[in-house]
GROMACS .gro file of C-alpha atoms in nm:
model
  126
    1MET     CA    1  -4.362  -2.855  -0.505
    2LYS     CA    2  -4.278  -2.916  -0.143
    3LYS     CA    3  -4.333  -2.635   0.108
    4LEU     CA    4  -4.047  -2.519   0.328
    5ASN     CA    5  -4.120  -2.486   0.696
    6LEU     CA    6  -4.121  -2.141   0.859
    7PRO     CA    7  -3.795  -2.175   1.062
    8LEU     CA    8  -3.606  -2.258   0.740
    9TYR     CA    9  -3.744  -1.945   0.570
   10VAL     CA   10  -3.632  -1.733   0.865
   11ILE     CA   11  -3.281  -1.880   0.855
   12LEU     CA   12  -3.252  -1.820   0.479
   13ILE     CA   13  -3.370  -1.460   0.512
   14VAL     CA   14  -3.121  -1.390   0.793
   15ILE     CA   15  -2.833  -1.538   0.591
   16ALA     CA   16  -2.932  -1.343   0.280
   17GLY     CA   17  -2.960  -1.021   0.481
   18PHE     CA   18  -2.621  -1.075   0.641
   19CYS     CA   19  -2.451  -1.140   0.307
   20THR     CA   20  -2.598  -0.835   0.137
   21THR     CA   21  -2.477  -0.604   0.415
   22THR     CA   22  -2.132  -0.748   0.493
   23CYS     CA   23  -2.010  -1.003   0.238
   24GLY     CA   24  -1.765  -0.866  -0.017
   25LYS     CA   25  -1.708  -0.534   0.152
   26SER     CA   26  -1.379  -0.411   0.288
   27SER     CA   27  -1.309  -0.162   0.563
   28ASP     CA   28  -1.227   0.110   0.309
   29GLY     CA   29  -1.583   0.103   0.172
   30GLY     CA   30  -1.487  -0.057  -0.158
   31GLY     CA   31  -1.539  -0.405  -0.290
   32GLY     CA   32  -1.394  -0.716  -0.134
   33GLY     CA   33  -1.019  -0.762  -0.132
   34GLY     CA   34  -0.950  -0.391  -0.107
   35GLY     CA   35  -0.727  -0.219   0.137
   36GLY     CA   36  -0.649   0.139   0.052
   37VAL     CA   37  -0.544   0.357  -0.237
   38ILE     CA   38  -0.414   0.196  -0.556
   39VAL     CA   39  -0.042   0.268  -0.605
   40LEU     CA   40   0.069   0.380  -0.952
   41LEU     CA   41   0.431   0.427  -1.057
   42GLY     CA   42   0.361   0.780  -1.182
   43ASP     CA   43   0.226   0.882  -0.840
   44LEU     CA   44   0.554   0.787  -0.671
   45ILE     CA   45   0.792   0.966  -0.907
   46GLY     CA   46   0.936   1.278  -0.746
   47PHE     CA   47   1.100   1.403  -0.428
   48TRP     CA   48   0.964   1.289  -0.089
   49GLN     CA   49   1.086   1.426   0.244
   50HIS     CA   50   1.059   1.369   0.619
   51ASP     CA   51   1.290   1.594   0.825
   52THR     CA   52   1.641   1.519   0.692
   53ASP     CA   53   1.544   1.184   0.536
   54SER     CA   54   1.434   1.188   0.173
   55PHE     CA   55   1.373   0.978  -0.136
   56THR     CA   56   1.390   1.075  -0.502
   57PHE     CA   57   1.198   0.820  -0.705
   58ASP     CA   58   1.204   0.781  -1.082
   59GLY     CA   59   1.063   0.527  -1.324
   60GLN     CA   60   1.360   0.336  -1.465
   61ASP     CA   61   1.254   0.068  -1.715
   62ASN     CA   62   0.894   0.100  -1.593
   63LYS     CA   63   1.003   0.012  -1.237
   64LEU     CA   64   1.053   0.226  -0.931
   65GLY     CA   65   1.414   0.346  -0.912
   66GLY     CA   66   1.606   0.636  -0.767
   67SER     CA   67   1.786   0.708  -0.444
   68GLY     CA   68   1.726   0.782  -0.080
   69THR     CA   69   1.903   0.942   0.213
   70VAL     CA   70   1.821   0.793   0.552
   71GLY     CA   71   2.006   0.866   0.874
   72GLY     CA   72   2.277   1.052   0.683
   73GLN     CA   73   2.348   0.758   0.449
   74THR     CA   74   2.259   0.767   0.079
   75GLY     CA   75   2.155   0.455  -0.106
   76THR     CA   76   2.013   0.334  -0.434
   77VAL     CA   77   1.659   0.201  -0.479
   78SER     CA   78   1.650  -0.156  -0.611
   79ASN     CA   79   1.429  -0.467  -0.618
   80SER     CA   80   1.114  -0.258  -0.638
   81LYS     CA   81   0.770  -0.409  -0.666
   82ILE     CA   82   0.434  -0.238  -0.692
   83ASP     CA   83   0.131  -0.436  -0.581
   84LYS     CA   84  -0.219  -0.300  -0.603
   85TYR     CA   85  -0.229  -0.118  -0.269
   86GLN     CA   86   0.136  -0.109  -0.163
   87PHE     CA   87   0.488  -0.095  -0.297
   88SER     CA   88   0.819  -0.227  -0.174
   89PHE     CA   89   1.186  -0.171  -0.244
   90ASP     CA   90   1.534  -0.213  -0.102
   91LEU     CA   91   1.767   0.077  -0.033
   92VAL     CA   92   2.124  -0.042  -0.096
   93PHE     CA   93   2.399   0.166   0.065
   94ALA     CA   94   2.765   0.205  -0.042
   95ASP     CA   95   2.879  -0.048   0.222
   96ASN     CA   96   2.635  -0.301   0.067
   97SER     CA   97   2.403  -0.289   0.368
   98VAL     CA   98   2.034  -0.299   0.276
   99LYS     CA   99   1.715  -0.155   0.427
  100SER     CA  100   1.390  -0.301   0.298
  101TYR     CA  101   1.082  -0.080   0.281
  102THR     CA  102   0.712  -0.129   0.218
  103GLY     CA  103   0.490   0.169   0.155
  104THR     CA  104   0.141   0.298   0.089
  105ILE     CA  105   0.017   0.622  -0.060
  106ASP     CA  106  -0.278   0.828   0.061
  107ASP     CA  107  -0.571   0.937  -0.154
  108THR     CA  108  -0.423   1.286  -0.213
  109LYS     CA  109  -0.112   1.122  -0.369
  110LYS     CA  110   0.098   1.368  -0.165
  111VAL     CA  111   0.179   1.149   0.138
  112ILE     CA  112   0.347   0.809   0.155
  113LYS     CA  113   0.401   0.595   0.462
  114LEU     CA  114   0.717   0.384   0.451
  115THR     CA  115   0.778   0.098   0.691
  116THR     CA  116   1.114  -0.062   0.760
  117GLY     CA  117   1.128  -0.316   1.040
  118SER     CA  118   0.879  -0.195   1.299
  119THR     CA  119   0.923   0.175   1.216
  120THR     CA  120   0.674   0.362   0.998
  121THR     CA  121   0.756   0.713   0.875
  122THR     CA  122   0.540   0.958   0.681
  123PHE     CA  123   0.700   1.134   0.383
  124ASN     CA  124   0.549   1.433   0.202
  125LYS     CA  125   0.583   1.504  -0.168
  126GLN     CA  126   0.773   1.827  -0.226
   0.00000   0.00000   0.00000
């Protein structure tokens, strides 16, 4: 068996130490690939409010459905998608205009943050 020289041992130890302390860890303290609280359909169902804006979510056909009132206009939730750490949907208004939203839920399951364009708004479960 051939002996490795000392500088090579040092390099291997440094690499191994680096990987055990940082590789595969995300900023939320979980395993790699993470990024927040897992979103479940059941956690979103209900009435969410921020000032006069609100959303009432339900679980139609095992998808996020419902309605929302934003800026005095009421629309219907459609094209919903739930990924592991976020969800998205379109709010379609009577004049066929559409606002697209992406959202996250906090660990208490009582607060969601919805982003449309460059605006993020916090909604509380009522």
